[in-house]
PDB file of C-alpha atoms and ligand atoms in Angstrom:
ATOM      1  CA  UNK A   1       0.250 -13.079  -5.181  1.00 97.00           C
ATOM      2  CA  UNK A   2      -1.140 -10.332  -7.304  1.00 98.00           C
ATOM      3  CA  UNK A   3      -2.169 -10.778 -10.742  1.00 98.00           C
ATOM      4  CA  UNK A   4      -4.266  -8.307 -12.943  1.00 98.00           C
ATOM      5  CA  UNK A   5      -5.414  -9.009 -16.472  1.00 98.00           C
ATOM      6  CA  UNK A   6      -6.465  -6.497 -18.817  1.00 98.00           C
ATOM      7  CA  UNK A   7      -7.469  -4.128 -15.820  1.00 98.00           C
ATOM      8  CA  UNK A   8      -8.970  -1.128 -16.841  1.00 98.00           C
ATOM      9  CA  UNK A   9     -10.727   1.863 -15.060  1.00 98.00           C
ATOM     10  CA  UNK A  10     -12.619   4.611 -16.348  1.00 98.00           C
ATOM     11  CA  UNK A  11     -13.835   7.921 -14.577  1.00 97.00           C
ATOM     12  CA  UNK A  12     -16.717   9.516 -16.513  1.00 96.00           C
ATOM     13  CA  UNK A  13     -15.747   7.870 -19.775  1.00 93.00           C
ATOM     14  CA  UNK A  14     -12.340   8.728 -19.345  1.00 97.00           C
ATOM     15  CA  UNK A  15      -9.844   5.811 -19.219  1.00 97.00           C
ATOM     16  CA  UNK A  16      -7.095   6.072 -16.410  1.00 98.00           C
ATOM     17  CA  UNK A  17      -6.228   2.694 -16.476  1.00 98.00           C
ATOM     18  CA  UNK A  18      -5.926   0.934 -19.761  1.00 98.00           C
ATOM     19  CA  UNK A  19      -5.589  -2.818 -19.885  1.00 97.00           C
ATOM     20  CA  UNK A  20      -2.844  -3.202 -17.106  1.00 98.00           C
ATOM     21  CA  UNK A  21      -1.136  -6.717 -16.619  1.00 98.00           C
ATOM     22  CA  UNK A  22       0.630  -6.334 -13.247  1.00 98.00           C
ATOM     23  CA  UNK A  23       1.968  -9.543 -11.488  1.00 97.00           C
ATOM     24  CA  UNK A  24       3.620  -9.642  -8.051  1.00 98.00           C
ATOM     25  CA  UNK A  25       4.989 -12.799  -6.618  1.00 98.00           C
ATOM     26  CA  UNK A  26       5.241 -13.867  -3.172  1.00 98.00           C
ATOM     27  CA  UNK A  27       7.624 -11.714  -1.042  1.00 97.00           C
ATOM     28  CA  UNK A  28       8.337  -9.363  -3.785  1.00 98.00           C
ATOM     29  CA  UNK A  29       8.619  -5.663  -3.209  1.00 98.00           C
ATOM     30  CA  UNK A  30       7.253  -3.685  -6.154  1.00 98.00           C
ATOM     31  CA  UNK A  31       7.771   0.159  -6.370  1.00 98.00           C
ATOM     32  CA  UNK A  32       5.357   1.824  -8.561  1.00 98.00           C
ATOM     33  CA  UNK A  33       6.551   5.013 -10.141  1.00 98.00           C
ATOM     34  CA  UNK A  34       5.209   7.569 -12.498  1.00 97.00           C
ATOM     35  CA  UNK A  35       4.094  11.200 -12.844  1.00 96.00           C
ATOM     36  CA  UNK A  36       1.283  12.550 -10.996  1.00 96.00           C
ATOM     37  CA  UNK A  37      -2.073  11.374 -12.636  1.00 97.00           C
ATOM     38  CA  UNK A  38      -0.425   8.430 -14.170  1.00 98.00           C
ATOM     39  CA  UNK A  39      -3.112   6.098 -12.437  1.00 98.00           C
ATOM     40  CA  UNK A  40      -0.763   4.784  -9.606  1.00 98.00           C
ATOM     41  CA  UNK A  41      -3.309   5.418  -6.711  1.00 98.00           C
ATOM     42  CA  UNK A  42      -6.148   4.056  -8.901  1.00 98.00           C
ATOM     43  CA  UNK A  43      -4.211   0.776  -9.608  1.00 98.00           C
ATOM     44  CA  UNK A  44      -3.565   0.257  -5.940  1.00 98.00           C
ATOM     45  CA  UNK A  45      -7.399   0.940  -5.337  1.00 97.00           C
ATOM     46  CA  UNK A  46      -8.418  -1.454  -7.915  1.00 97.00           C
ATOM     47  CA  UNK A  47      -6.414  -4.220  -6.051  1.00 97.00           C
ATOM     48  CA  UNK A  48      -8.422  -4.408  -3.177  1.00 93.00           C
ATOM     49  CA  UNK A  49     -11.892  -3.010  -4.471  1.00 93.00           C
ATOM     50  CA  UNK A  50     -11.742   0.688  -3.454  1.00 95.00           C
ATOM     51  CA  UNK A  51     -12.574   1.162  -6.813  1.00 96.00           C
ATOM     52  CA  UNK A  52     -14.958  -0.685  -9.248  1.00 95.00           C
ATOM     53  CA  UNK A  53     -13.186  -2.306 -12.217  1.00 97.00           C
ATOM     54  CA  UNK A  54     -14.358  -1.293 -15.561  1.00 97.00           C
ATOM     55  CA  UNK A  55     -12.678  -4.129 -17.491  1.00 98.00           C
ATOM     56  CA  UNK A  56     -10.492  -7.131 -16.806  1.00 98.00           C
ATOM     57  CA  UNK A  57      -9.715  -8.890 -13.735  1.00 98.00           C
ATOM     58  CA  UNK A  58      -7.807  -8.849 -10.294  1.00 98.00           C
ATOM     59  CA  UNK A  59      -6.495 -11.840  -8.449  1.00 98.00           C
ATOM     60  CA  UNK A  60      -5.027 -11.497  -4.986  1.00 97.00           C
ATOM     61  CA  UNK A  61      -3.811 -14.429  -3.047  1.00 96.00           C
ATOM     62  CA  UNK A  62      -5.849 -16.932  -5.138  1.00 96.00           C
ATOM     63  CA  UNK A  63      -9.204 -14.779  -5.020  1.00 97.00           C
ATOM     64  CA  UNK A  64     -10.495 -13.532  -8.212  1.00 97.00           C
ATOM     65  CA  UNK A  65     -12.646 -10.629  -9.346  1.00 98.00           C
ATOM     66  CA  UNK A  66     -13.709 -10.296 -12.829  1.00 97.00           C
ATOM     67  CA  UNK A  67     -15.298  -6.804 -13.984  1.00 97.00           C
ATOM     68  CA  UNK A  68     -18.331  -8.761 -15.462  1.00 96.00           C
ATOM     69  CA  UNK A  69     -18.897 -11.091 -12.403  1.00 96.00           C
ATOM     70  CA  UNK A  70     -22.314 -10.446 -10.574  1.00 96.00           C
ATOM     71  CA  UNK A  71     -22.015  -7.532  -8.233  1.00 95.00           C
ATOM     72  CA  UNK A  72     -22.543  -9.620  -5.154  1.00 96.00           C
ATOM     73  CA  UNK A  73     -20.040 -12.104  -6.057  1.00 97.00           C
ATOM     74  CA  UNK A  74     -17.459  -9.108  -6.573  1.00 97.00           C
ATOM     75  CA  UNK A  75     -18.238  -7.494  -3.412  1.00 96.00           C
ATOM     76  CA  UNK A  76     -17.742 -10.844  -1.538  1.00 97.00           C
ATOM     77  CA  UNK A  77     -14.585 -11.555  -3.238  1.00 97.00           C
ATOM     78  CA  UNK A  78     -13.113  -8.090  -2.525  1.00 96.00           C
ATOM     79  CA  UNK A  79     -14.038  -8.360   1.185  1.00 95.00           C
ATOM     80  CA  UNK A  80     -11.863 -11.473   1.209  1.00 95.00           C
ATOM     81  CA  UNK A  81      -9.206  -9.673  -0.615  1.00 96.00           C
ATOM     82  CA  UNK A  82      -9.346  -6.812   1.804  1.00 93.00           C
ATOM     83  CA  UNK A  83      -9.117  -9.013   4.860  1.00 91.00           C
ATOM     84  CA  UNK A  84      -5.712 -10.311   3.551  1.00 92.00           C
ATOM     85  CA  UNK A  85      -4.394  -6.971   2.341  1.00 96.00           C
ATOM     86  CA  UNK A  86      -3.384  -3.948   4.525  1.00 96.00           C
ATOM     87  CA  UNK A  87      -3.353  -0.619   3.071  1.00 96.00           C
ATOM     88  CA  UNK A  88      -1.450   2.470   4.178  1.00 97.00           C
ATOM     89  CA  UNK A  89      -2.173   6.096   2.693  1.00 96.00           C
ATOM     90  CA  UNK A  90      -0.702   9.343   2.558  1.00 95.00           C
ATOM     91  CA  UNK A  91      -3.090  10.543   5.240  1.00 94.00           C
ATOM     92  CA  UNK A  92      -2.951   8.265   8.315  1.00 91.00           C
ATOM     93  CA  UNK A  93      -6.751   8.396   9.033  1.00 92.00           C
ATOM     94  CA  UNK A  94      -6.481   7.398  12.745  1.00 97.00           C
ATOM     95  CA  UNK A  95      -9.437   7.469  14.939  1.00 96.00           C
ATOM     96  CA  UNK A  96      -8.881  10.912  16.924  1.00 97.00           C
ATOM     97  CA  UNK A  97     -10.954   9.608  19.817  1.00 97.00           C
ATOM     98  CA  UNK A  98      -9.074   6.547  20.359  1.00 97.00           C
ATOM     99  CA  UNK A  99      -5.675   5.637  21.853  1.00 98.00           C
ATOM    100  CA  UNK A 100      -2.771   4.261  19.895  1.00 98.00           C
ATOM    101  CA  UNK A 101      -3.604   0.667  20.960  1.00 98.00           C
ATOM    102  CA  UNK A 102      -7.419   1.352  20.323  1.00 98.00           C
ATOM    103  CA  UNK A 103      -6.591   2.203  16.893  1.00 98.00           C
ATOM    104  CA  UNK A 104      -4.342  -0.915  16.346  1.00 98.00           C
ATOM    105  CA  UNK A 105      -7.141  -3.101  17.490  1.00 98.00           C
ATOM    106  CA  UNK A 106     -10.092  -1.661  16.239  1.00 96.00           C
ATOM    107  CA  UNK A 107     -10.531  -3.947  13.318  1.00 94.00           C
ATOM    108  CA  UNK A 108      -9.631  -7.021  15.431  1.00 95.00           C
ATOM    109  CA  UNK A 109     -12.645  -6.155  17.687  1.00 96.00           C
ATOM    110  CA  UNK A 110     -15.016  -5.199  14.948  1.00 94.00           C
ATOM    111  CA  UNK A 111     -14.091  -7.214  11.910  1.00 91.00           C
ATOM    112  CA  UNK A 112     -12.646 -10.339  13.487  1.00 91.00           C
ATOM    113  CA  UNK A 113     -14.773 -10.184  16.760  1.00 95.00           C
ATOM    114  CA  UNK A 114     -11.892 -11.031  18.955  1.00 97.00           C
ATOM    115  CA  UNK A 115     -11.963 -10.741  22.700  1.00 97.00           C
ATOM    116  CA  UNK A 116     -10.282  -7.382  24.027  1.00 97.00           C
ATOM    117  CA  UNK A 117      -7.561  -9.398  25.742  1.00 97.00           C
ATOM    118  CA  UNK A 118      -6.369 -11.239  22.842  1.00 97.00           C
ATOM    119  CA  UNK A 119      -6.781  -8.205  20.551  1.00 98.00           C
ATOM    120  CA  UNK A 120      -4.607  -6.347  22.921  1.00 98.00           C
ATOM    121  CA  UNK A 121      -2.025  -8.840  22.948  1.00 98.00           C
ATOM    122  CA  UNK A 122      -1.708  -8.862  19.221  1.00 98.00           C
ATOM    123  CA  UNK A 123      -1.919  -5.153  19.177  1.00 98.00           C
ATOM    124  CA  UNK A 124       1.091  -4.837  21.559  1.00 98.00           C
ATOM    125  CA  UNK A 125       2.915  -7.048  19.066  1.00 98.00           C
ATOM    126  CA  UNK A 126       2.249  -4.982  16.153  1.00 97.00           C
ATOM    127  CA  UNK A 127       3.421  -1.840  18.196  1.00 98.00           C
ATOM    128  CA  UNK A 128       6.438  -3.472  18.955  1.00 97.00           C
ATOM    129  CA  UNK A 129       7.195  -4.146  15.353  1.00 96.00           C
ATOM    130  CA  UNK A 130       6.788  -0.195  14.778  1.00 97.00           C
ATOM    131  CA  UNK A 131       8.839   0.746  17.833  1.00 97.00           C
ATOM    132  CA  UNK A 132       5.744   2.603  19.595  1.00 98.00           C
ATOM    133  CA  UNK A 133       4.820   0.112  22.545  1.00 98.00           C
ATOM    134  CA  UNK A 134       5.521   3.165  24.891  1.00 98.00           C
ATOM    135  CA  UNK A 135       2.699   5.208  23.185  1.00 98.00           C
ATOM    136  CA  UNK A 136       0.025   2.710  23.590  1.00 98.00           C
ATOM    137  CA  UNK A 137      -2.203   4.941  25.562  1.00 98.00           C
ATOM    138  CA  UNK A 138      -1.456   8.311  23.675  1.00 98.00           C
ATOM    139  CA  UNK A 139      -3.977   9.852  21.643  1.00 98.00           C
ATOM    140  CA  UNK A 140      -2.925  10.413  17.807  1.00 97.00           C
ATOM    141  CA  UNK A 141      -2.869  14.238  18.185  1.00 97.00           C
ATOM    142  CA  UNK A 142      -0.099  13.912  20.763  1.00 97.00           C
ATOM    143  CA  UNK A 143       2.173  12.047  18.170  1.00 97.00           C
ATOM    144  CA  UNK A 144       4.324  13.277  15.461  1.00 97.00           C
ATOM    145  CA  UNK A 145       3.476  12.462  11.838  1.00 97.00           C
ATOM    146  CA  UNK A 146       6.200   9.940  11.561  1.00 97.00           C
ATOM    147  CA  UNK A 147       4.551   8.121  14.639  1.00 98.00           C
ATOM    148  CA  UNK A 148       1.013   8.405  13.366  1.00 98.00           C
ATOM    149  CA  UNK A 149       1.907   6.744  10.194  1.00 98.00           C
ATOM    150  CA  UNK A 150       3.862   3.908  12.004  1.00 98.00           C
ATOM    151  CA  UNK A 151       0.491   3.505  14.038  1.00 98.00           C
ATOM    152  CA  UNK A 152      -1.385   3.183  10.811  1.00 98.00           C
ATOM    153  CA  UNK A 153       1.148   0.596   9.628  1.00 98.00           C
ATOM    154  CA  UNK A 154       0.550  -1.408  12.952  1.00 98.00           C
ATOM    155  CA  UNK A 155      -3.055  -1.203  12.408  1.00 97.00           C
ATOM    156  CA  UNK A 156      -2.910  -2.628   9.167  1.00 97.00           C
ATOM    157  CA  UNK A 157      -0.523  -5.269  10.311  1.00 97.00           C
ATOM    158  CA  UNK A 158      -2.860  -6.278  13.199  1.00 97.00           C
ATOM    159  CA  UNK A 159      -5.090  -8.154  10.562  1.00 94.00           C
ATOM    160  CA  UNK A 160      -2.180 -10.317   9.608  1.00 95.00           C
ATOM    161  CA  UNK A 161      -2.348  -9.602   5.913  1.00 96.00           C
ATOM    162  CA  UNK A 162      -0.122 -11.559   3.415  1.00 95.00           C
ATOM    163  CA  UNK A 163       0.204  -8.285   1.259  1.00 97.00           C
ATOM    164  CA  UNK A 164       0.781  -4.593   2.114  1.00 98.00           C
ATOM    165  CA  UNK A 165      -0.177  -1.692  -0.392  1.00 98.00           C
ATOM    166  CA  UNK A 166       1.358   1.656   0.381  1.00 98.00           C
ATOM    167  CA  UNK A 167       0.331   4.790  -1.510  1.00 98.00           C
ATOM    168  CA  UNK A 168       2.764   7.491  -0.919  1.00 97.00           C
ATOM    169  CA  UNK A 169       3.151   6.693   2.955  1.00 97.00           C
ATOM    170  CA  UNK A 170       5.824   9.430   3.374  1.00 97.00           C
ATOM    171  CA  UNK A 171       4.332  12.239   1.407  1.00 96.00           C
ATOM    172  CA  UNK A 172       2.623  14.086   4.003  1.00 95.00           C
ATOM    173  CA  UNK A 173       5.530  13.993   6.581  1.00 96.00           C
ATOM    174  CA  UNK A 174       8.182  16.354   7.442  1.00 95.00           C
ATOM    175  CA  UNK A 175      11.488  15.473   5.896  1.00 94.00           C
ATOM    176  CA  UNK A 176      13.224  14.586   9.190  1.00 95.00           C
ATOM    177  CA  UNK A 177      10.176  12.122   9.977  1.00 96.00           C
ATOM    178  CA  UNK A 178      10.466  10.132   6.683  1.00 97.00           C
ATOM    179  CA  UNK A 179      13.158   7.885   7.616  1.00 97.00           C
ATOM    180  CA  UNK A 180      11.492   6.063  10.669  1.00 97.00           C
ATOM    181  CA  UNK A 181       8.578   5.038   8.386  1.00 97.00           C
ATOM    182  CA  UNK A 182      11.051   3.947   5.726  1.00 97.00           C
ATOM    183  CA  UNK A 183      12.897   1.884   8.216  1.00 97.00           C
ATOM    184  CA  UNK A 184       9.706   0.050   9.417  1.00 97.00           C
ATOM    185  CA  UNK A 185       8.856  -0.479   5.816  1.00 98.00           C
ATOM    186  CA  UNK A 186      12.446  -1.908   5.124  1.00 97.00           C
ATOM    187  CA  UNK A 187      12.103  -4.324   8.101  1.00 97.00           C
ATOM    188  CA  UNK A 188       8.695  -5.470   6.757  1.00 97.00           C
ATOM    189  CA  UNK A 189      10.303  -6.205   3.465  1.00 97.00           C
ATOM    190  CA  UNK A 190      12.952  -8.121   5.170  1.00 96.00           C
ATOM    191  CA  UNK A 191      10.464 -10.386   6.925  1.00 95.00           C
ATOM    192  CA  UNK A 192       9.238 -11.342   3.805  1.00 96.00           C
ATOM    193  CA  UNK A 193       6.110  -9.306   3.364  1.00 98.00           C
ATOM    194  CA  UNK A 194       4.807  -8.926  -0.339  1.00 98.00           C
ATOM    195  CA  UNK A 195       4.607  -5.116  -0.866  1.00 98.00           C
ATOM    196  CA  UNK A 196       3.471  -2.728  -3.591  1.00 98.00           C
ATOM    197  CA  UNK A 197       4.655   0.883  -2.920  1.00 98.00           C
ATOM    198  CA  UNK A 198       3.885   4.018  -4.446  1.00 98.00           C
ATOM    199  CA  UNK A 199       6.620   6.556  -3.397  1.00 97.00           C
ATOM    200  CA  UNK A 200       8.674   9.409  -4.304  1.00 93.00           C
ATOM    201  CA  UNK A 201      11.698   8.018  -2.168  1.00 95.00           C
ATOM    202  CA  UNK A 202      13.724   7.021  -5.063  1.00 95.00           C
ATOM    203  CA  UNK A 203      16.610   5.813  -2.486  1.00 95.00           C
ATOM    204  CA  UNK A 204      14.078   3.407  -0.845  1.00 97.00           C
ATOM    205  CA  UNK A 205      13.221   2.248  -4.331  1.00 97.00           C
ATOM    206  CA  UNK A 206      16.820   1.448  -5.018  1.00 96.00           C
ATOM    207  CA  UNK A 207      17.507  -0.180  -1.997  1.00 96.00           C
ATOM    208  CA  UNK A 208      14.564  -2.151  -1.242  1.00 96.00           C
ATOM    209  CA  UNK A 209      12.469  -2.779  -4.588  1.00 98.00           C
ATOM    210  CA  UNK A 210      12.798  -6.072  -6.405  1.00 97.00           C
ATOM    211  CA  UNK A 211      11.022  -4.326  -9.242  1.00 98.00           C
ATOM    212  CA  UNK A 212      10.290  -0.774 -10.551  1.00 98.00           C
ATOM    213  CA  UNK A 213       6.927  -0.491 -12.370  1.00 98.00           C
ATOM    214  CA  UNK A 214       6.937   2.664 -14.303  1.00 98.00           C
ATOM    215  CA  UNK A 215       3.531   4.153 -15.235  1.00 98.00           C
ATOM    216  CA  UNK A 216       2.578   6.843 -17.433  1.00 98.00           C
ATOM    217  CA  UNK A 217      -0.895   7.776 -18.886  1.00 97.00           C
ATOM    218  CA  UNK A 218      -2.724   4.688 -17.423  1.00 98.00           C
ATOM    219  CA  UNK A 219      -0.248   2.017 -18.806  1.00 98.00           C
ATOM    220  CA  UNK A 220       2.664   0.335 -17.671  1.00 98.00           C
ATOM    221  CA  UNK A 221       5.551   1.820 -19.774  1.00 98.00           C
ATOM    222  CA  UNK A 222       8.461  -0.485 -18.326  1.00 97.00           C
ATOM    223  CA  UNK A 223       9.285  -2.817 -15.579  1.00 97.00           C
ATOM    224  CA  UNK A 224      12.971  -3.408 -14.508  1.00 96.00           C
ATOM    225  CA  UNK A 225      15.098  -4.127 -11.852  1.00 97.00           C
ATOM    226  CA  UNK A 226      15.821  -0.746  -9.833  1.00 97.00           C
ATOM    227  CA  UNK A 227      19.518  -1.054 -10.739  1.00 97.00           C
ATOM    228  CA  UNK A 228      18.685  -1.110 -14.453  1.00 97.00           C
ATOM    229  CA  UNK A 229      15.812   1.268 -14.330  1.00 97.00           C
ATOM    230  CA  UNK A 230      17.636   4.047 -12.627  1.00 96.00           C
ATOM    231  CA  UNK A 231      20.812   3.727 -14.787  1.00 96.00           C
ATOM    232  CA  UNK A 232      19.425   2.616 -18.196  1.00 96.00           C
ATOM    233  CA  UNK A 233      15.734   3.338 -18.307  1.00 96.00           C
ATOM    234  CA  UNK A 234      14.410   1.996 -21.697  1.00 96.00           C
ATOM    235  CA  UNK A 235      11.757   4.530 -22.468  1.00 97.00           C
ATOM    236  CA  UNK A 236      11.877   8.153 -23.338  1.00 97.00           C
ATOM    237  CA  UNK A 237       9.060   8.682 -20.840  1.00 97.00           C
ATOM    238  CA  UNK A 238      11.158   7.162 -17.929  1.00 97.00           C
ATOM    239  CA  UNK A 239      13.979   9.084 -18.798  1.00 96.00           C
ATOM    240  CA  UNK A 240      12.187  12.310 -18.883  1.00 96.00           C
ATOM    241  CA  UNK A 241      10.456  11.386 -15.526  1.00 96.00           C
ATOM    242  CA  UNK A 242      13.922  10.570 -13.969  1.00 95.00           C
ATOM    243  CA  UNK A 243      15.600  13.853 -15.429  1.00 94.00           C
ATOM    244  CA  UNK A 244      12.745  15.906 -13.789  1.00 91.00           C
ATOM    245  CA  UNK A 245      13.776  14.457 -10.280  1.00 85.00           C
ATOM    246  CA  UNK A 246      17.283  15.487 -10.302  1.00 71.00           C
TER     247      UNK A 246
HETATM  248  P1  ADP B   1      -1.459   9.275  -9.516  1.00 88.36           P
HETATM  249  O1  ADP B   1      -1.890   8.319  -8.119  1.00 88.36           O
HETATM  250  O2  ADP B   1      -0.500   8.389 -10.378  1.00 88.36           O
HETATM  251  O3  ADP B   1      -1.261  10.535  -9.238  1.00 88.36           O
HETATM  252  P2  ADP B   1      -4.270   8.797  -9.764  1.00 88.36           P
HETATM  253  O4  ADP B   1      -4.628   7.107  -9.772  1.00 88.36           O
HETATM  254  O5  ADP B   1      -4.708   9.367  -8.515  1.00 88.36           O
HETATM  255  O6  ADP B   1      -2.874   9.028 -10.260  1.00 88.36           O
HETATM  256  O7  ADP B   1      -5.265   9.343 -10.933  1.00 88.36           O
HETATM  257  C1  ADP B   1      -5.189   8.862 -12.267  1.00 88.36           C
HETATM  258  C2  ADP B   1      -6.167   9.805 -13.046  1.00 88.36           C
HETATM  259  O8  ADP B   1      -7.616   9.313 -12.611  1.00 88.36           O
HETATM  260  C3  ADP B   1      -5.970  11.208 -13.007  1.00 88.36           C
HETATM  261  O9  ADP B   1      -6.254  11.860 -14.169  1.00 88.36           O
HETATM  262  C4  ADP B   1      -7.112  11.537 -12.043  1.00 88.36           C
HETATM  263  O10 ADP B   1      -7.769  12.846 -12.127  1.00 88.36           O
HETATM  264  C5  ADP B   1      -8.182  10.661 -12.213  1.00 88.36           C
HETATM  265  N1  ADP B   1      -9.294  10.417 -11.248  1.00 88.36           N
HETATM  266  C6  ADP B   1      -8.496   9.599  -9.899  1.00 88.36           C
HETATM  267  N2  ADP B   1      -9.586   9.330  -9.089  1.00 88.36           N
HETATM  268  C7  ADP B   1     -10.655   9.993  -9.660  1.00 88.36           C
HETATM  269  C8  ADP B   1     -12.176   9.819  -9.312  1.00 88.36           C
HETATM  270  N3  ADP B   1     -12.626   9.589  -8.077  1.00 88.36           N
HETATM  271  N4  ADP B   1     -12.957  10.643 -10.023  1.00 88.36           N
HETATM  272  C9  ADP B   1     -12.696  11.027 -11.177  1.00 88.36           C
HETATM  273  N5  ADP B   1     -11.255  11.025 -11.861  1.00 88.36           N
HETATM  274  C10 ADP B   1     -10.306  10.422 -10.862  1.00 88.36           C
HETATM  275 MG1   MG B   2      -1.590   9.040  -6.173  1.00 88.36          MG
END
């Protein structure tokens, strides 16, 4: 589903991703761990073209972008990748002046040019998946952070992506609201969604991930099944990271 080869990314001459080879199979749940600044967000953003690649290539669901392709082709291919890839961020970024349902169907109306009736039907199905059908006519400011993040997930799902990327989706939430968002993500995982998740929720990583990818300093230091990663990390850097958590 996802394959990067020699992916590198520099900001102002500083390489923050160094020849990353990441591969994610269909229906796999990969949790990306690593200290702050290790490149996790940048890697996710390179997967769907929110960042320009400095070197190497990205292939998502059969669509490939090479850093040395002509700009117009890269753009077109990333547009196609983005249609297939939902992304959820720490900040929910909902439209404040649109209702919950309005937020969920916005891309269906604008990007897919769907009729409102049809879009609303899909929108309600997505709200059902995140347990928020009763909030369809509310404005985001009237919802809790956990509910807003669930709306953001429903919005991403509305485009019927084959891959979901999550960048610290629960980090901005009060502790008591984290669980409801993780539950929705667990459900998605169960339904067979392919997911790459950056999170500090180690319990989620243990329970849900098929594989932990541990990054430090812009490289993948190790990849393991979570059972192994948490009990017998292979690298000093992973051991240090895990020790600092407890
Ligand atoms: P993580 O998500 O693991 O905390 P990031 O991917 O956000 O790490 O950042 C990796 C490195 O890239 C950091 O050193 C960060 O300062 C740098 N970086 C990220 N985005 C930018 C940017 N837009 N401009 C300059 N440097 C950036
Ligand atoms: Mg980050």
